Amino acid sequence: MKRDPIPDVDPLYRDLVAAVGGDGTRVSSKRAQLLLYSRDFSATLDKGMPQLVVMPRSVEEVQEILRSAHAHRTPVVPYSAGLGLGTWLPREGGVLVDLRKMNRLLEVNEECLYMLVEPGLSYAQVSSELVKRGLVCSIPDAPPAASVLANHTMFGYGSFMQEYGLGPELVLGLEVVLPGGKVIRTGSAAMEGSPWHSRLVFSPLPDLTGLFLGACGTLGIITKAAIRVYPAPEKVAYRKFGFQDVQRAVTAVRALSRARTVDRVSGFSWFFSREAKDKLSDRITGEPLTMEQLGSLRKEVSTPEFFFYMGVHGQKQDVEAREKTLVEVAAHHEAIEMEMTSDDKEKYHSVVLGKPQALSELAILGRKGKYEGGYESIVSHAPLSKWSALYDRWNPIAAAHGHPLAVNTKLFPHGRFSSFRFIISYFNPDDLADRQRITAMKGELEKATIAEGVPLAGAPAPVLKQLASYPVYQAVKQALDPHGIMHPAMGAWGEGSE
Amino acid sequence: MTDPAGAAGPEWLATLRSRVNIKCLHCGYCLPVCPSYQDTLQESHSPRGRITLLNEVFAGNLPFEEVCEFFEVCLGCRACEAACPKGLEYGEILRATRQAMRRAAPPRGWRRAAEAILMASVRSPTARAAARWGAWAYRATGIAWLVERSGLIAKAPLQFALAHAMVPLVRAPLGRRLPSRRRPIGTPKGRVALFRGCIQDAFFRQTNAATTELLAQAGYEVIVPAGQTCCGALADHAGDPEAAAVLARRNIAAFESSGAELIVTNSGTCGATLKDYGALLRNDPDWSSRATTFQGKVTDLYGLLEGEAFTPRGGLPPGTVVTYLDSCHLANVQKIREQPRALIRRIPGVRYVELEGAQFCCGFAGTFWMSHPEASLRLMEQKVKAVEASGASVVATAHPGCFLQLHAGLHRAGLEDRVRVVQLADLLWDAAQPNA
């Protein structure tokens, strides 16, 4: 639903100008400015446009903005780098709070090993600062412009998830402006003067940090986050293996992870392999891929079905010993060792040593004119035992929609479970019919995943509302945000609004 | 005014739509490398934002006039092109949009007059000589000293303050005239023609002289064709391809008779423009193939010297710390990044240090420093901070605009006695002297 911009004579507009001070250049309801926030990285058909954009520079300004929006009962959507996949689109209009100007690295605590960041700070800014200190942070599968805070608090996928867990598990505390304008801090820094070293210190208070992680701005605006950093490894070793089928891969990967032989495991299906890329190169001459061309790609029988990068990091001697074990155990499990290209090695090193990713594989294809630019994904959080079943469920759906079976995975520590993802990348985001095709395919993949009993990240509202825990969230939401101003569209996401 | 709801809109809008590929992925790879975005952190000041808005114009959701201001603040450094996963040709998007802007609202009044004066100045050897003499006199006669102490700078528009700080030390306005022909030293490798460039010719004749000598030392016979003129970058960047094409034709004609195998330039932007003559004249049946032949011969001095394994014979005082500031159009358009660094590293006595953000635009950007002096100043100050942090005593540049901007920045920061800005050709020539 489209709503008209809030004009500069509106009391809310004037209140926001007063909130951020200055000459009003940080508040805009010009159509050109509003349209900039009406799309993101996704192919979603369910979009929206804010009625007003405001760019605060401080926590105090965020407080004033929320007080005003609260008083005027106007929806508020927080926003950082615009790299979301549908999450931050202002589907209900209202005020979009663009946090890019709050982009300071406030602290790097080398004793307690965390960094304190504002929401607008990007990976491009932070990584070099950490590298100077011999530290690294989790680098996401996202461009360098991505917000460090948003990536960690919104389940963005990062390079540390195999060693230390998902992004939110690396968050040690938050500063949040609640919908009425009150500021709270969670974790150890809730007490004045304490550093942000831990999440749970004030029993019987529960882990209030967790309350806001993944909440998509529905409970307040996060203005600071303390995030773990780690000493850079002294040595990095890595190998690439192929497996003839998914089940064999599961057995080997589980054994290696449990024995703590490897620190990082990331895998991908044949379609993302070097061999598939070579086939693409043979067939395509600069034009975007057609569905027929994609559908006709077949792997050779002798080629592995699933591939893994496995990395070992740490002290030199330890790495050397574990790398030897890795090769032996992998061979025992019928793994086929594959050659790593210099690009592979460079990329691996960059990620492990905390440098934002250079161009992704898709991006490289894009440069060659072989990729239209679409990106969507199905992100399941699956135990390893579910891989084969998901693979079997997803395969016919992909085939029916003319999309290759494009799966990648990352394991969580010790192989407890994994993110098992279907990457939907071969469609034209500027073509409505193509987007409709992809949206339909995505819906079928989501249903198939849920039918397998596997949770989805970013599950649509109808799925969430069936959960027994959902009323607890609703009660908390009602208490903190009685007028429901905070990102209200999130509560109805996926319910068919267009 | 445009009719945004119209099916095709005016002819210039249809032309724009047909010329540009705006299928942006929205990935934001361009954001960290874009100087106008980093300066303001406004989405509308980013390549991604501008392309989004053009899409909205084409979809009929926005009048074209409402996006023009965002294309005006673009510095045209084209760093986004190198970063773009889709390989979008942002330079072409910018060029086509600025042409459309000019068609939609041709410059009038003072802006038209200023533009006419500027274009005439870069074209005319007499005007360039006047500028050279003026710059020399401004410093040599003490006018600059008086201006500085009078407090006038603080009261004058920022453009004047920047221009004052930029005025380079023209060592000898009568200077060495470039020979029309310079014989090679040692075994001849071939004949090259030197493209002088307008700013180089006005203020940095010694740099062109050094370039000639370096080429001769590398074994090339150097011809300096008469009749050559400005490369046309200013006109092209201002959205005036017709004016740029006039200059391109003059240059092509001037160089065709030189018999040179290569056309050498020591200015990043000139090189990028000369290498694009084929596109500029593609619709001119009389000139398009001549333009293509011409652009195929254009080469950058530093790429050429590095390929020849050129090593200065003399050197600099041992331990001289040198850093290098990329020219945007040399690095992002011509893709010459490593060669200048390699040449510096080869200078005996030099310790090379990398400049943080060396590939980030310094803020000069043709006429940007005049049209957007505040933003230009902020970018300049960032660059000066990076130079100071590098610990270098010498900063080499590969474009006269970068030289002027950095010279101004160091002057304003009171650092000009501690850090020397040089054009790389001058540095290499100094280092090439046997007893340097």
PDB file of N, CA, C and O in Angstrom, chain B residues 241-295:
ATOM      1  N   PRO B 241      29.347  16.593 -25.458  1.00  0.00           N
ATOM      2  CA  PRO B 241      30.165  15.740 -26.315  1.00  0.00           C
ATOM      3  C   PRO B 241      30.548  16.427 -27.624  1.00  0.00           C
ATOM      4  O   PRO B 241      31.578  16.103 -28.215  1.00  0.00           O
ATOM      5  N   GLU B 242      29.703  17.367 -28.065  1.00  0.00           N
ATOM      6  CA  GLU B 242      30.027  18.050 -29.320  1.00  0.00           C
ATOM      7  C   GLU B 242      31.326  18.842 -29.163  1.00  0.00           C
ATOM      8  O   GLU B 242      32.210  18.797 -30.032  1.00  0.00           O
ATOM      9  N   ALA B 243      31.424  19.567 -28.044  1.00  0.00           N
ATOM     10  CA  ALA B 243      32.653  20.344 -27.811  1.00  0.00           C
ATOM     11  C   ALA B 243      33.849  19.408 -27.657  1.00  0.00           C
ATOM     12  O   ALA B 243      34.945  19.690 -28.171  1.00  0.00           O
ATOM     13  N   ALA B 244      33.645  18.296 -26.970  1.00  0.00           N
ATOM     14  CA  ALA B 244      34.742  17.339 -26.794  1.00  0.00           C
ATOM     15  C   ALA B 244      35.155  16.754 -28.141  1.00  0.00           C
ATOM     16  O   ALA B 244      36.353  16.536 -28.405  1.00  0.00           O
ATOM     17  N   ALA B 245      34.167  16.517 -28.993  1.00  0.00           N
ATOM     18  CA  ALA B 245      34.462  15.914 -30.299  1.00  0.00           C
ATOM     19  C   ALA B 245      35.288  16.858 -31.174  1.00  0.00           C
ATOM     20  O   ALA B 245      36.160  16.404 -31.928  1.00  0.00           O
ATOM     21  N   VAL B 246      35.030  18.149 -31.066  1.00  0.00           N
ATOM     22  CA  VAL B 246      35.805  19.131 -31.838  1.00  0.00           C
ATOM     23  C   VAL B 246      37.287  19.010 -31.466  1.00  0.00           C
ATOM     24  O   VAL B 246      38.181  18.962 -32.330  1.00  0.00           O
ATOM     25  N   LEU B 247      37.541  18.917 -30.163  1.00  0.00           N
ATOM     26  CA  LEU B 247      38.931  18.808 -29.690  1.00  0.00           C
ATOM     27  C   LEU B 247      39.536  17.462 -30.106  1.00  0.00           C
ATOM     28  O   LEU B 247      40.709  17.382 -30.487  1.00  0.00           O
ATOM     29  N   ALA B 248      38.724  16.434 -30.022  1.00  0.00           N
ATOM     30  CA  ALA B 248      39.215  15.096 -30.396  1.00  0.00           C
ATOM     31  C   ALA B 248      39.665  15.084 -31.861  1.00  0.00           C
ATOM     32  O   ALA B 248      40.737  14.542 -32.183  1.00  0.00           O
ATOM     33  N   ARG B 249      38.866  15.682 -32.718  1.00  0.00           N
ATOM     34  CA  ARG B 249      39.236  15.694 -34.148  1.00  0.00           C
ATOM     35  C   ARG B 249      40.555  16.439 -34.355  1.00  0.00           C
ATOM     36  O   ARG B 249      41.406  16.013 -35.137  1.00  0.00           O
ATOM     37  N   ARG B 250      40.714  17.547 -33.642  1.00  0.00           N
ATOM     38  CA  ARG B 250      41.969  18.311 -33.789  1.00  0.00           C
ATOM     39  C   ARG B 250      43.158  17.470 -33.347  1.00  0.00           C
ATOM     40  O   ARG B 250      44.216  17.459 -33.982  1.00  0.00           O
ATOM     41  N   ASN B 251      42.995  16.788 -32.250  1.00  0.00           N
ATOM     42  CA  ASN B 251      44.105  15.970 -31.746  1.00  0.00           C
ATOM     43  C   ASN B 251      44.424  14.810 -32.690  1.00  0.00           C
ATOM     44  O   ASN B 251      45.588  14.511 -32.950  1.00  0.00           O
ATOM     45  N   ILE B 252      43.381  14.170 -33.177  1.00  0.00           N
ATOM     46  CA  ILE B 252      43.606  13.035 -34.086  1.00  0.00           C
ATOM     47  C   ILE B 252      44.389  13.515 -35.305  1.00  0.00           C
ATOM     48  O   ILE B 252      45.393  12.905 -35.709  1.00  0.00           O
ATOM     49  N   ALA B 253      43.937  14.639 -35.865  1.00  0.00           N
ATOM     50  CA  ALA B 253      44.612  15.170 -37.059  1.00  0.00           C
ATOM     51  C   ALA B 253      46.062  15.533 -36.739  1.00  0.00           C
ATOM     52  O   ALA B 253      46.974  15.265 -37.534  1.00  0.00           O
ATOM     53  N   ALA B 254      46.275  16.131 -35.560  1.00  0.00           N
ATOM     54  CA  ALA B 254      47.632  16.566 -35.199  1.00  0.00           C
ATOM     55  C   ALA B 254      48.585  15.389 -35.051  1.00  0.00           C
ATOM     56  O   ALA B 254      49.765  15.476 -35.397  1.00  0.00           O
ATOM     57  N   PHE B 255      48.086  14.288 -34.530  1.00  0.00           N
ATOM     58  CA  PHE B 255      48.977  13.157 -34.243  1.00  0.00           C
ATOM     59  C   PHE B 255      49.133  12.194 -35.424  1.00  0.00           C
ATOM     60  O   PHE B 255      50.096  11.433 -35.482  1.00  0.00           O
ATOM     61  N   GLU B 256      48.162  12.228 -36.320  1.00  0.00           N
ATOM     62  CA  GLU B 256      48.215  11.264 -37.432  1.00  0.00           C
ATOM     63  C   GLU B 256      49.484  11.411 -38.256  1.00  0.00           C
ATOM     64  O   GLU B 256      50.051  10.434 -38.737  1.00  0.00           O
ATOM     65  N   SER B 257      49.918  12.663 -38.409  1.00  0.00           N
ATOM     66  CA  SER B 257      51.065  12.886 -39.289  1.00  0.00           C
ATOM     67  C   SER B 257      52.404  12.679 -38.574  1.00  0.00           C
ATOM     68  O   SER B 257      53.462  12.821 -39.190  1.00  0.00           O
ATOM     69  N   SER B 258      52.357  12.363 -37.284  1.00  0.00           N
ATOM     70  CA  SER B 258      53.621  12.260 -36.535  1.00  0.00           C
ATOM     71  C   SER B 258      54.396  10.992 -36.860  1.00  0.00           C
ATOM     72  O   SER B 258      55.596  10.904 -36.606  1.00  0.00           O
ATOM     73  N   GLY B 259      53.695   9.999 -37.378  1.00  0.00           N
ATOM     74  CA  GLY B 259      54.345   8.724 -37.664  1.00  0.00           C
ATOM     75  C   GLY B 259      54.708   7.959 -36.403  1.00  0.00           C
ATOM     76  O   GLY B 259      55.493   7.014 -36.435  1.00  0.00           O
ATOM     77  N   ALA B 260      54.132   8.363 -35.290  1.00  0.00           N
ATOM     78  CA  ALA B 260      54.477   7.711 -34.018  1.00  0.00           C
ATOM     79  C   ALA B 260      53.724   6.400 -33.866  1.00  0.00           C
ATOM     80  O   ALA B 260      52.567   6.279 -34.300  1.00  0.00           O
ATOM     81  N   GLU B 261      54.410   5.464 -33.231  1.00  0.00           N
ATOM     82  CA  GLU B 261      53.758   4.181 -32.973  1.00  0.00           C
ATOM     83  C   GLU B 261      52.885   4.255 -31.723  1.00  0.00           C
ATOM     84  O   GLU B 261      51.918   3.525 -31.580  1.00  0.00           O
ATOM     85  N   LEU B 262      53.286   5.144 -30.819  1.00  0.00           N
ATOM     86  CA  LEU B 262      52.528   5.296 -29.575  1.00  0.00           C
ATOM     87  C   LEU B 262      52.303   6.779 -29.294  1.00  0.00           C
ATOM     88  O   LEU B 262      53.127   7.621 -29.674  1.00  0.00           O
ATOM     89  N   ILE B 263      51.204   7.070 -28.604  1.00  0.00           N
ATOM     90  CA  ILE B 263      50.942   8.434 -28.142  1.00  0.00           C
ATOM     91  C   ILE B 263      51.010   8.386 -26.618  1.00  0.00           C
ATOM     92  O   ILE B 263      50.224   7.669 -25.987  1.00  0.00           O
ATOM     93  N   VAL B 264      51.957   9.113 -26.062  1.00  0.00           N
ATOM     94  CA  VAL B 264      52.226   8.979 -24.629  1.00  0.00           C
ATOM     95  C   VAL B 264      51.678  10.185 -23.873  1.00  0.00           C
ATOM     96  O   VAL B 264      51.864  11.328 -24.289  1.00  0.00           O
ATOM     97  N   THR B 265      51.009   9.904 -22.761  1.00  0.00           N
ATOM     98  CA  THR B 265      50.531  10.981 -21.898  1.00  0.00           C
ATOM     99  C   THR B 265      50.998  10.713 -20.469  1.00  0.00           C
ATOM    100  O   THR B 265      51.131   9.567 -20.056  1.00  0.00           O
ATOM    101  N   ASN B 266      51.211  11.802 -19.742  1.00  0.00           N
ATOM    102  CA  ASN B 266      51.633  11.668 -18.342  1.00  0.00           C
ATOM    103  C   ASN B 266      50.527  12.106 -17.395  1.00  0.00           C
ATOM    104  O   ASN B 266      50.772  12.355 -16.222  1.00  0.00           O
ATOM    105  N   SER B 267      49.314  12.221 -17.911  1.00  0.00           N
ATOM    106  CA  SER B 267      48.187  12.664 -17.092  1.00  0.00           C
ATOM    107  C   SER B 267      47.097  11.604 -17.151  1.00  0.00           C
ATOM    108  O   SER B 267      46.632  11.228 -18.231  1.00  0.00           O
ATOM    109  N   GLY B 268      46.685  11.126 -15.986  1.00  0.00           N
ATOM    110  CA  GLY B 268      45.709  10.036 -15.919  1.00  0.00           C
ATOM    111  C   GLY B 268      44.409  10.347 -16.635  1.00  0.00           C
ATOM    112  O   GLY B 268      43.869   9.515 -17.375  1.00  0.00           O
ATOM    113  N   THR B 269      43.882  11.550 -16.430  1.00  0.00           N
ATOM    114  CA  THR B 269      42.590  11.882 -17.029  1.00  0.00           C
ATOM    115  C   THR B 269      42.710  12.060 -18.536  1.00  0.00           C
ATOM    116  O   THR B 269      41.843  11.614 -19.297  1.00  0.00           O
ATOM    117  N   CYS B 270      43.797  12.722 -18.969  1.00  0.00           N
ATOM    118  CA  CYS B 270      43.975  12.870 -20.424  1.00  0.00           C
ATOM    119  C   CYS B 270      44.032  11.493 -21.075  1.00  0.00           C
ATOM    120  O   CYS B 270      43.383  11.258 -22.101  1.00  0.00           O
ATOM    121  N   GLY B 271      44.784  10.599 -20.480  1.00  0.00           N
ATOM    122  CA  GLY B 271      44.925   9.258 -21.052  1.00  0.00           C
ATOM    123  C   GLY B 271      43.583   8.561 -21.170  1.00  0.00           C
ATOM    124  O   GLY B 271      43.259   7.960 -22.192  1.00  0.00           O
ATOM    125  N   ALA B 272      42.791   8.653 -20.086  1.00  0.00           N
ATOM    126  CA  ALA B 272      41.475   7.995 -20.098  1.00  0.00           C
ATOM    127  C   ALA B 272      40.588   8.590 -21.182  1.00  0.00           C
ATOM    128  O   ALA B 272      39.839   7.871 -21.858  1.00  0.00           O
ATOM    129  N   THR B 273      40.675   9.895 -21.370  1.00  0.00           N
ATOM    130  CA  THR B 273      39.838  10.556 -22.381  1.00  0.00           C
ATOM    131  C   THR B 273      40.306  10.200 -23.785  1.00  0.00           C
ATOM    132  O   THR B 273      39.503   9.862 -24.659  1.00  0.00           O
ATOM    133  N   LEU B 274      41.615  10.249 -23.994  1.00  0.00           N
ATOM    134  CA  LEU B 274      42.149   9.940 -25.331  1.00  0.00           C
ATOM    135  C   LEU B 274      41.829   8.495 -25.727  1.00  0.00           C
ATOM    136  O   LEU B 274      41.563   8.201 -26.895  1.00  0.00           O
ATOM    137  N   LYS B 275      41.843   7.626 -24.722  1.00  0.00           N
ATOM    138  CA  LYS B 275      41.563   6.214 -25.006  1.00  0.00           C
ATOM    139  C   LYS B 275      40.084   5.965 -25.275  1.00  0.00           C
ATOM    140  O   LYS B 275      39.693   4.833 -25.557  1.00  0.00           O
ATOM    141  N   ASP B 276      39.283   7.004 -25.142  1.00  0.00           N
ATOM    142  CA  ASP B 276      37.844   6.859 -25.345  1.00  0.00           C
ATOM    143  C   ASP B 276      37.367   7.604 -26.588  1.00  0.00           C
ATOM    144  O   ASP B 276      36.168   7.764 -26.799  1.00  0.00           O
ATOM    145  N   TYR B 277      38.292   8.050 -27.423  1.00  0.00           N
ATOM    146  CA  TYR B 277      37.894   8.802 -28.621  1.00  0.00           C
ATOM    147  C   TYR B 277      37.027   7.961 -29.560  1.00  0.00           C
ATOM    148  O   TYR B 277      36.169   8.479 -30.260  1.00  0.00           O
ATOM    149  N   GLY B 278      37.274   6.674 -29.565  1.00  0.00           N
ATOM    150  CA  GLY B 278      36.487   5.807 -30.438  1.00  0.00           C
ATOM    151  C   GLY B 278      35.008   5.893 -30.094  1.00  0.00           C
ATOM    152  O   GLY B 278      34.151   5.988 -30.986  1.00  0.00           O
ATOM    153  N   ALA B 279      34.711   5.874 -28.792  1.00  0.00           N
ATOM    154  CA  ALA B 279      33.312   5.969 -28.361  1.00  0.00           C
ATOM    155  C   ALA B 279      32.758   7.366 -28.619  1.00  0.00           C
ATOM    156  O   ALA B 279      31.615   7.524 -29.037  1.00  0.00           O
ATOM    157  N   LEU B 280      33.600   8.361 -28.388  1.00  0.00           N
ATOM    158  CA  LEU B 280      33.148   9.746 -28.551  1.00  0.00           C
ATOM    159  C   LEU B 280      32.749  10.027 -30.006  1.00  0.00           C
ATOM    160  O   LEU B 280      31.780  10.744 -30.265  1.00  0.00           O
ATOM    161  N   LEU B 281      33.496   9.456 -30.944  1.00  0.00           N
ATOM    162  CA  LEU B 281      33.256   9.753 -32.363  1.00  0.00           C
ATOM    163  C   LEU B 281      32.620   8.575 -33.114  1.00  0.00           C
ATOM    164  O   LEU B 281      32.685   8.497 -34.328  1.00  0.00           O
ATOM    165  N   ARG B 282      32.010   7.682 -32.346  1.00  0.00           N
ATOM    166  CA  ARG B 282      31.516   6.456 -32.987  1.00  0.00           C
ATOM    167  C   ARG B 282      30.436   6.741 -34.038  1.00  0.00           C
ATOM    168  O   ARG B 282      30.244   5.967 -34.972  1.00  0.00           O
ATOM    169  N   ASN B 283      29.709   7.842 -33.875  1.00  0.00           N
ATOM    170  CA  ASN B 283      28.633   8.137 -34.833  1.00  0.00           C
ATOM    171  C   ASN B 283      29.066   9.081 -35.944  1.00  0.00           C
ATOM    172  O   ASN B 283      28.232   9.564 -36.709  1.00  0.00           O
ATOM    173  N   ASP B 284      30.371   9.328 -35.998  1.00  0.00           N
ATOM    174  CA  ASP B 284      30.872  10.219 -37.049  1.00  0.00           C
ATOM    175  C   ASP B 284      31.577   9.354 -38.098  1.00  0.00           C
ATOM    176  O   ASP B 284      32.705   8.879 -37.882  1.00  0.00           O
ATOM    177  N   PRO B 285      30.934   9.117 -39.239  1.00  0.00           N
ATOM    178  CA  PRO B 285      31.508   8.162 -40.204  1.00  0.00           C
ATOM    179  C   PRO B 285      32.876   8.577 -40.725  1.00  0.00           C
ATOM    180  O   PRO B 285      33.695   7.726 -41.068  1.00  0.00           O
ATOM    181  N   ASP B 286      33.140   9.883 -40.747  1.00  0.00           N
ATOM    182  CA  ASP B 286      34.434  10.329 -41.264  1.00  0.00           C
ATOM    183  C   ASP B 286      35.567  10.118 -40.266  1.00  0.00           C
ATOM    184  O   ASP B 286      36.738  10.116 -40.633  1.00  0.00           O
ATOM    185  N   TRP B 287      35.205  10.035 -39.002  1.00  0.00           N
ATOM    186  CA  TRP B 287      36.254  10.031 -37.986  1.00  0.00           C
ATOM    187  C   TRP B 287      36.294   8.780 -37.122  1.00  0.00           C
ATOM    188  O   TRP B 287      37.268   8.577 -36.383  1.00  0.00           O
ATOM    189  N   SER B 288      35.268   7.975 -37.173  1.00  0.00           N
ATOM    190  CA  SER B 288      35.224   6.896 -36.174  1.00  0.00           C
ATOM    191  C   SER B 288      36.404   5.932 -36.315  1.00  0.00           C
ATOM    192  O   SER B 288      37.013   5.543 -35.315  1.00  0.00           O
ATOM    193  N   SER B 289      36.753   5.547 -37.541  1.00  0.00           N
ATOM    194  CA  SER B 289      37.859   4.585 -37.653  1.00  0.00           C
ATOM    195  C   SER B 289      39.190   5.266 -37.335  1.00  0.00           C
ATOM    196  O   SER B 289      40.086   4.650 -36.729  1.00  0.00           O
ATOM    197  N   ARG B 290      39.307   6.548 -37.677  1.00  0.00           N
ATOM    198  CA  ARG B 290      40.545   7.275 -37.331  1.00  0.00           C
ATOM    199  C   ARG B 290      40.666   7.382 -35.801  1.00  0.00           C
ATOM    200  O   ARG B 290      41.754   7.257 -35.233  1.00  0.00           O
ATOM    201  N   ALA B 291      39.514   7.600 -35.158  1.00  0.00           N
ATOM    202  CA  ALA B 291      39.516   7.708 -33.688  1.00  0.00           C
ATOM    203  C   ALA B 291      39.923   6.384 -33.052  1.00  0.00           C
ATOM    204  O   ALA B 291      40.672   6.345 -32.068  1.00  0.00           O
ATOM    205  N   THR B 292      39.426   5.301 -33.634  1.00  0.00           N
ATOM    206  CA  THR B 292      39.765   3.986 -33.080  1.00  0.00           C
ATOM    207  C   THR B 292      41.261   3.716 -33.230  1.00  0.00           C
ATOM    208  O   THR B 292      41.912   3.207 -32.308  1.00  0.00           O
ATOM    209  N   THR B 293      41.803   4.054 -34.396  1.00  0.00           N
ATOM    210  CA  THR B 293      43.243   3.866 -34.609  1.00  0.00           C
ATOM    211  C   THR B 293      44.026   4.722 -33.610  1.00  0.00           C
ATOM    212  O   THR B 293      44.989   4.259 -32.988  1.00  0.00           O
ATOM    213  N   PHE B 294      43.594   5.975 -33.448  1.00  0.00           N
ATOM    214  CA  PHE B 294      44.264   6.889 -32.527  1.00  0.00           C
ATOM    215  C   PHE B 294      44.270   6.316 -31.111  1.00  0.00           C
ATOM    216  O   PHE B 294      45.309   6.216 -30.457  1.00  0.00           O
ATOM    217  N   GLN B 295      43.088   5.934 -30.646  1.00  0.00           N
ATOM    218  CA  GLN B 295      43.016   5.511 -29.236  1.00  0.00           C
ATOM    219  C   GLN B 295      43.808   4.229 -28.984  1.00  0.00           C
ATOM    220  O   GLN B 295      44.296   4.007 -27.880  1.00  0.00           O
TER     221      GLN B 295
END
